[in-house]
Short mmCIF file of C-alpha atoms and ligand atoms in Angstrom, two decimals:
data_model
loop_
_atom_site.label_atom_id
_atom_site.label_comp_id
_atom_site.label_asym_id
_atom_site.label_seq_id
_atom_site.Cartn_x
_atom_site.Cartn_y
_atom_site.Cartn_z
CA UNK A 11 108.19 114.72 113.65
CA UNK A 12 109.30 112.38 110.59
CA UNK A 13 110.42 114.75 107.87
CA UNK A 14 108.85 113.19 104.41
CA UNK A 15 111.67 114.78 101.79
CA UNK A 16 109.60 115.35 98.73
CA UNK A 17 111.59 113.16 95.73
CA UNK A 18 112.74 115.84 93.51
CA UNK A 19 110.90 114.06 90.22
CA UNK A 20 112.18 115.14 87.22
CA UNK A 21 109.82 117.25 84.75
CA UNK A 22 110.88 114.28 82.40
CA UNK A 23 109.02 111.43 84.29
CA UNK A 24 105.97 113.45 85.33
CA UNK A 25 105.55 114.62 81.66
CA UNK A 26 105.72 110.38 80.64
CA UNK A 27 103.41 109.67 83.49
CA UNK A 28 100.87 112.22 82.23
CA UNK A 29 101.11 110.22 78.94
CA UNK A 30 101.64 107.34 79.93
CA UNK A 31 98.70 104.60 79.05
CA UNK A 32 101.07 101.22 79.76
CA UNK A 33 102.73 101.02 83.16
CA UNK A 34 105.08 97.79 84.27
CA UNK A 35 105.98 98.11 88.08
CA UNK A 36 108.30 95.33 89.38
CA UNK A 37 108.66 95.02 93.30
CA UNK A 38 110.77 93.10 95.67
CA UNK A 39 111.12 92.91 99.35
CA UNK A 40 111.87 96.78 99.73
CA UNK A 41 108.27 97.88 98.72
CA UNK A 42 107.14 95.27 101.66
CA UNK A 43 110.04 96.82 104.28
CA UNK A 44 107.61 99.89 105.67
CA UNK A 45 105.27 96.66 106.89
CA UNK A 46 107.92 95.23 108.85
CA UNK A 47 109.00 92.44 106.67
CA UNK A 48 112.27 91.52 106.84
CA UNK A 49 114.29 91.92 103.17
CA UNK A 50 117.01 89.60 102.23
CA UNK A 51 119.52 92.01 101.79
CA UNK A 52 120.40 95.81 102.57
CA UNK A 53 122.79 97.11 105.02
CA UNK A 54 125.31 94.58 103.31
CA UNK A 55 124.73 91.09 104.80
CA UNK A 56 122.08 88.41 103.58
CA UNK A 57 119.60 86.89 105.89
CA UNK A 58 119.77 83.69 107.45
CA UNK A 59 117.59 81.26 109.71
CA UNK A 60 119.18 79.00 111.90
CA UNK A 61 123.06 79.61 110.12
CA UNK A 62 121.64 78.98 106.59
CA UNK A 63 122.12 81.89 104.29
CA UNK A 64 118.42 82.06 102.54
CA UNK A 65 119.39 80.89 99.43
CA UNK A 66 120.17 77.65 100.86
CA UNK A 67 117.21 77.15 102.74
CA UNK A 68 115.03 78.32 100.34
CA UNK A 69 116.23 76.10 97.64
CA UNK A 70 115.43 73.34 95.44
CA UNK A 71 118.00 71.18 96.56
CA UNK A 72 117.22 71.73 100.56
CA UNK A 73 113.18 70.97 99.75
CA UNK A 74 114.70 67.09 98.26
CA UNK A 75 116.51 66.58 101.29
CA UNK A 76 114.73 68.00 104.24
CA UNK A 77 110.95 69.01 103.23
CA UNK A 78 110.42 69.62 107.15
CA UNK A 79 112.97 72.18 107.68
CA UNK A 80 111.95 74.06 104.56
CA UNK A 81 108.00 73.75 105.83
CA UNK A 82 109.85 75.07 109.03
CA UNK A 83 111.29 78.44 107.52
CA UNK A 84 107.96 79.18 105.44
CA UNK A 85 105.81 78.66 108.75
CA UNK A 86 107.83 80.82 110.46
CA UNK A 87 107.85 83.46 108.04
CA UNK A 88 104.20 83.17 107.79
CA UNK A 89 104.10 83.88 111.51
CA UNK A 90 105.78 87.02 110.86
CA UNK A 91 103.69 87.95 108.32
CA UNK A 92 100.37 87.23 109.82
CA UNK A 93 99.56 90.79 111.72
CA UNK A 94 101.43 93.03 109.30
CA UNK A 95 99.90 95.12 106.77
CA UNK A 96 100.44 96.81 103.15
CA UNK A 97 101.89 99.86 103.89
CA UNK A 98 101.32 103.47 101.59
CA UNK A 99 103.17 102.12 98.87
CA UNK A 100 101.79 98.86 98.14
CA UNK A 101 98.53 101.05 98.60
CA UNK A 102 99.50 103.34 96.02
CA UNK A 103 100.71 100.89 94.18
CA UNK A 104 97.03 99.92 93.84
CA UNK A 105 95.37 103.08 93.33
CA UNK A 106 97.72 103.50 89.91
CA UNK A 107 95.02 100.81 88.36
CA UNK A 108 92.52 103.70 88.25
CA UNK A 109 95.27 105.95 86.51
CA UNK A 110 96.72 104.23 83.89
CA UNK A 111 94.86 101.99 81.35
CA UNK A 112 97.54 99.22 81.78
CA UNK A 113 98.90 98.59 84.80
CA UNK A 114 101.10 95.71 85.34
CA UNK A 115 102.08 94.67 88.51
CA UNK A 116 104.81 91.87 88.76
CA UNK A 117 106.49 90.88 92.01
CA UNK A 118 108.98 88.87 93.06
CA UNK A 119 107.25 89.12 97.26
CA UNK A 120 105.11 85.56 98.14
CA UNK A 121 103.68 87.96 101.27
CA UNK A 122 100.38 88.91 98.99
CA UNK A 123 100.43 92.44 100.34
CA UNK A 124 99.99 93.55 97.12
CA UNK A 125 96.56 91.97 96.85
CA UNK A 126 95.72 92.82 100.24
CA UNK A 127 96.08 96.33 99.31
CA UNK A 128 93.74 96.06 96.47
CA UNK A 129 95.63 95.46 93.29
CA UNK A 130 94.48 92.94 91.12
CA UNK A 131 96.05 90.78 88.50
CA UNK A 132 99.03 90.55 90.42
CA UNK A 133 102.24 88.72 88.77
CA UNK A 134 103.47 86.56 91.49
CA UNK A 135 106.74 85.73 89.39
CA UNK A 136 107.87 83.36 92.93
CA UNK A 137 104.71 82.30 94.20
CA UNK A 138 103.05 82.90 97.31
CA UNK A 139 103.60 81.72 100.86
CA UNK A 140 99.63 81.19 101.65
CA UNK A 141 99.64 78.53 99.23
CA UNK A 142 101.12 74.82 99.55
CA UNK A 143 101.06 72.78 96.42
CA UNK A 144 101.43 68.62 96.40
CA UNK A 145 104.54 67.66 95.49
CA UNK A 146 103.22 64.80 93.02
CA UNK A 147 99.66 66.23 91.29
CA UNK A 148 100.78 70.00 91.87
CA UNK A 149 97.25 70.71 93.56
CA UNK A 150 97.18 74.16 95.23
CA UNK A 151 96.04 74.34 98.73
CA UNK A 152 95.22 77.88 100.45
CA UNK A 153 96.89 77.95 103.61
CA UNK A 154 94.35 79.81 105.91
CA UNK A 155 95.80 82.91 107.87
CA UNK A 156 94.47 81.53 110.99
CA UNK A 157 94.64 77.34 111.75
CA UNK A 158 97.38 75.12 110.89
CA UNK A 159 98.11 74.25 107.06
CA UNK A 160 96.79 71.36 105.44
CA UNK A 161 99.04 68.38 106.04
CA UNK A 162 98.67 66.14 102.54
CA UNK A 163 96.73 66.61 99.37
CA UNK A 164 93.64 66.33 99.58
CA UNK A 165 93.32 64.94 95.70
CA UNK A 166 96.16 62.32 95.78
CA UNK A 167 97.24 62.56 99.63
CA UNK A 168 100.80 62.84 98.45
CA UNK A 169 102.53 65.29 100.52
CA UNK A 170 102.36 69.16 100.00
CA UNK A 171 105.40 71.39 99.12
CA UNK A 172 105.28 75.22 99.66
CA UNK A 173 103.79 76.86 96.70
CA UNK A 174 106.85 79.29 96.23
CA UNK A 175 109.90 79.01 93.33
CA UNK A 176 112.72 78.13 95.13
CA UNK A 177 116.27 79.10 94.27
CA UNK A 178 117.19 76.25 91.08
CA UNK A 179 113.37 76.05 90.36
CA UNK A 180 112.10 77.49 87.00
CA UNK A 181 108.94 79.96 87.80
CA UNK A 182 105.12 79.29 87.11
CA UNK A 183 104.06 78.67 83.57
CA UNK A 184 103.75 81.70 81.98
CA UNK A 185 104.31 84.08 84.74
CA UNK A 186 107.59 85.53 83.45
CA UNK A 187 106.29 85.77 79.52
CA UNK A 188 103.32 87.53 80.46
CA UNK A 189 105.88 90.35 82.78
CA UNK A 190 108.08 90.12 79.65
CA UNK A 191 105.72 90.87 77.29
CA UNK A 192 104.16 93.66 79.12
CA UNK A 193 107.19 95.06 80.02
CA UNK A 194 108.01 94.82 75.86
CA UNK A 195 105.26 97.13 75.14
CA UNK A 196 105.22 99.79 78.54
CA UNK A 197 106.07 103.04 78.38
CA UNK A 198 107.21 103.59 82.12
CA UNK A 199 108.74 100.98 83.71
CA UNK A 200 109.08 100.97 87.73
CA UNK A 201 111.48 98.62 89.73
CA UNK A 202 110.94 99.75 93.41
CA UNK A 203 112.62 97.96 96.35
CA UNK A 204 114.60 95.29 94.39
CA UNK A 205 118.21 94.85 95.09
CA UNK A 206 117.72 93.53 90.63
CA UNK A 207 120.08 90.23 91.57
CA UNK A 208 117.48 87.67 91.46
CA UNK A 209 116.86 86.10 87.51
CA UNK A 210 115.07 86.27 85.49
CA UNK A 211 113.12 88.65 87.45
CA UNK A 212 115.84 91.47 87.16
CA UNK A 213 115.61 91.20 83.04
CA UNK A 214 112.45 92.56 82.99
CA UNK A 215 113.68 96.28 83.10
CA UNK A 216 116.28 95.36 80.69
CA UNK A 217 113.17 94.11 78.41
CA UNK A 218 111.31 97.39 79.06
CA UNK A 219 114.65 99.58 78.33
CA UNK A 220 115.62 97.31 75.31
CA UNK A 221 112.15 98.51 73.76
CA UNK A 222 112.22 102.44 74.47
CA UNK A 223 110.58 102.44 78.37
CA UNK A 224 111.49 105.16 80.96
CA UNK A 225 112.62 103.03 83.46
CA UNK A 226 112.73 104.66 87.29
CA UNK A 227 114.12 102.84 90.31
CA UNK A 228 112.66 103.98 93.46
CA UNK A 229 115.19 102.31 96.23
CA UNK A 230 116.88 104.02 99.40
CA UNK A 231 120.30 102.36 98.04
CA UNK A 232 121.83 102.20 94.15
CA UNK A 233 121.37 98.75 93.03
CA UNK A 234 122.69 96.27 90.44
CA UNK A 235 120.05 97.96 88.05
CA UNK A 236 120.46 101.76 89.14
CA UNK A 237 123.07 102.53 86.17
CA UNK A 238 120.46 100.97 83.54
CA UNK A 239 117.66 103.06 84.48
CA UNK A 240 116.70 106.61 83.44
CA UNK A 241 115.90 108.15 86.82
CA UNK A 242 116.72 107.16 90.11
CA UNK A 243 114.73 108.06 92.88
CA UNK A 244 116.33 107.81 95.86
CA UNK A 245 113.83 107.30 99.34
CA UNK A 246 111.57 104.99 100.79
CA UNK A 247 108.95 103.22 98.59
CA UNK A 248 106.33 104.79 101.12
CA UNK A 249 107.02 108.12 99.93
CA UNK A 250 107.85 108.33 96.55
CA UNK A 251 105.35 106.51 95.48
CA UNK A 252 102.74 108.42 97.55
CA UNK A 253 104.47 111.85 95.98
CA UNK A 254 104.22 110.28 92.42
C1 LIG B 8 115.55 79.81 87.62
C2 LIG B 8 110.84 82.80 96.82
C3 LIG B 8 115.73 78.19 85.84
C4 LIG B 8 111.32 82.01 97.98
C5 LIG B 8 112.81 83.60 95.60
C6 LIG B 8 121.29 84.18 85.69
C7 LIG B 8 122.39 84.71 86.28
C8 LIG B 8 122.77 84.28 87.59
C9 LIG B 8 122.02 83.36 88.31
C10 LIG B 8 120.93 82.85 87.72
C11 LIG B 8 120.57 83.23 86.42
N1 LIG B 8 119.44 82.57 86.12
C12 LIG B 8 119.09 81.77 87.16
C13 LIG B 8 119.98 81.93 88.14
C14 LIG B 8 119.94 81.29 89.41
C15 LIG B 8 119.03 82.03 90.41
C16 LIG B 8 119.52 83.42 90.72
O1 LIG B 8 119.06 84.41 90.19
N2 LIG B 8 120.47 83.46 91.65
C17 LIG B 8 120.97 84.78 92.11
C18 LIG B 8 121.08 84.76 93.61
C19 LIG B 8 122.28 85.08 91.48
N3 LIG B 8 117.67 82.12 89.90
C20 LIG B 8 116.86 81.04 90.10
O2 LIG B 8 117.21 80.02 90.65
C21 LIG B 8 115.44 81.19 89.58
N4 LIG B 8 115.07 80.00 88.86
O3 LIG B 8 116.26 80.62 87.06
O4 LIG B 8 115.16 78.58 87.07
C22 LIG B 8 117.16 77.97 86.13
C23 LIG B 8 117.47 77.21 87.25
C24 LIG B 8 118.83 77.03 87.52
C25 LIG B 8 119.84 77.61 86.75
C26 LIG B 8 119.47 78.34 85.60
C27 LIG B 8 118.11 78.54 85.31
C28 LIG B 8 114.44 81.25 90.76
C29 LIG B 8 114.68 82.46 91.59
C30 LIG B 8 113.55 82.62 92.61
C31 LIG B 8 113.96 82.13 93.98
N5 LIG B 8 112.93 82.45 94.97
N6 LIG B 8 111.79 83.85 96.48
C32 LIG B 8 111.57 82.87 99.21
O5 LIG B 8 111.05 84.01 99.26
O6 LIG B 8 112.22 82.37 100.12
S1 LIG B 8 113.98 84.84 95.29
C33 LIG B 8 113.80 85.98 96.59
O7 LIG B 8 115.04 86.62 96.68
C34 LIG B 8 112.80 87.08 96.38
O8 LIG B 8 111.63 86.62 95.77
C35 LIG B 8 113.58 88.05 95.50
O9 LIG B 8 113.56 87.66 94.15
C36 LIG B 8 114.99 87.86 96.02
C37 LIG B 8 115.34 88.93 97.02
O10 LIG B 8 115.58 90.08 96.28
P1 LIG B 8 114.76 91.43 96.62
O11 LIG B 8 113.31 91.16 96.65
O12 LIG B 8 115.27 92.44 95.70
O13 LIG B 8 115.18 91.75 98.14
P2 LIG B 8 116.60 92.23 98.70
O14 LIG B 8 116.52 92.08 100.16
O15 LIG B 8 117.71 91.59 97.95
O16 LIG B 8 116.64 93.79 98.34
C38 LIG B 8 115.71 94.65 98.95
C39 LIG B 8 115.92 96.00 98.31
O17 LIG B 8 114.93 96.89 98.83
C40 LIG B 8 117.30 96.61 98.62
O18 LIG B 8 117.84 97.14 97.42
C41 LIG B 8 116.98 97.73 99.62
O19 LIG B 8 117.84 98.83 99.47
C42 LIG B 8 115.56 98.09 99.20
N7 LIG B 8 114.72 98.71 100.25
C43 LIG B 8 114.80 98.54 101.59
N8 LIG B 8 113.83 99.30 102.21
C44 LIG B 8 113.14 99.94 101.22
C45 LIG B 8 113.70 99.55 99.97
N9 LIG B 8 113.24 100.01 98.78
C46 LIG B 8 112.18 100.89 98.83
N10 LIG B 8 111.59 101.29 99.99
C47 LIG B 8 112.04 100.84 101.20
N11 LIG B 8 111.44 101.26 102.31
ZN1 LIG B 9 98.21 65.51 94.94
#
């Protein structure tokens, strides 16, 4: 029998969540662990596919010289990701749009698990892996969870790239303003399953903090962020946020 240990939350955060009417919650691969996806890093080491530490594969520079081996990695991740499912915290995650009056949801995953859960308006600050774009007219493609994924644009037939920022690439238009500015003007901020060592996407609770937010980390492990937030909660995504 799994023991759930309830996340001693402070009087102090559930008092600012009663208030609260603007929420920012930033996610990375943590809040997507309790599906089974893989993160980059945790228990020390980064991951790697075929002897290439990720940030190398998944990087500008390796899409210029060898498009195929990147298309490689994504299609294989995709293959992982194909019979998982949100889990309780992405789920919760979702049900906080019917609590607060703003809720902004910005994430750093390309898995879509948030939407899959239900949340809507999602910030994908690095894209998302069920999209290809073309590499000359930037058309976006949906890559359908079953079949194979479209070989060349269908506008321009140039061929298609995957439809994620890759390490060296700036982010989509607008993506990161719109976190910052909502982050600018939240009163909690969130950062749950983020290691915070990936930029700009690890400013954005330095925004919210800079401009009077609570900010709470919700990670099994201290972080490069953990010292600049006002509560830590330490524990699963799954079950904080489900205690929250
Ligand atoms: C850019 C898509 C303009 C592809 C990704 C400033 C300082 C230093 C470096 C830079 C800087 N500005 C720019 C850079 C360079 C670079 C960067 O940040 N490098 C880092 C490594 C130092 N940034 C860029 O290149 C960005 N572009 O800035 O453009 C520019 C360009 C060049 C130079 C200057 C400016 C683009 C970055 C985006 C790259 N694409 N993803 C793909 O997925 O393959 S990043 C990718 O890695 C993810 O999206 C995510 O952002 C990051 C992984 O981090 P996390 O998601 O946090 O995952 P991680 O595994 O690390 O941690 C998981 C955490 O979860 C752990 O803490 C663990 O304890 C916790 N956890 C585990 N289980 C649970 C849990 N938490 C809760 N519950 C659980 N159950
Ligand atoms: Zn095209």
């Amino acid at each position: 029998m799994q023991t759930v240990t309830t996340p001693n939350i402070s009087a102090e955060l559930r008092q600012r969540l009663a208030n609260a009417k603007r929420v920012l919650v930033l996610t990375g691969a943590g809040v997507s662990a309790e599906s089974g996806v893989p993160t980059f890093r945790g228990g020390g080491n980064t991951a790697t596919w075929k002897g290439l530490p990720f940030e190398v594969i998944s990087s500008g520079t390796m899409l210029e010289r060898n498009l195929p081996l990147v298309w490689e990695w994504f299609d294989y991740r995709r293959e992982t990701l194909r019979s998982l499912k949100p889990n309780a915290a992405h789920e919760a995650i979702a049900r906080w749009q019917e609590r607060f009056a703003e809720l902004t949801v910005v994430t750093q995953n390309i898995d879509g698990l948030h939407q899959r859960a239900g949340s809507r308006h999602v910030v994908e600050l690095h894209g998302n892996i069920w999209r290809a774009r073309c590499a000359v007219c930037r058309l976006s493609h949906e890559i359908p969870a079953a079949g194979t994924r479209p070989g060349a644009c269908e506008e321009c037939g140039n061929a298609l790239r995957p439809d994620v920022v890759l390490f060296g690439e700036i982010l989509p238009a607008g993506a990161f303003e719109f976190g910052a500015q909502r982050a600018a003007a939240c009163e909690v901020c969130f950062v749950v399953g983020t290691s915070g060592l990936v930029y700009p996407a690890a400013s954005l609770p330095e925004i919210a903090k800079a401009a009077g937010a609570f900010v709470c980390e919700v990670n099994p492990e201290r972080t490069a962020l953990s010292d600049r937030c006002d509560e830590v909660l330490t524990g699963k995504a799954g079950d904080i946020l489900s205690a929250l």
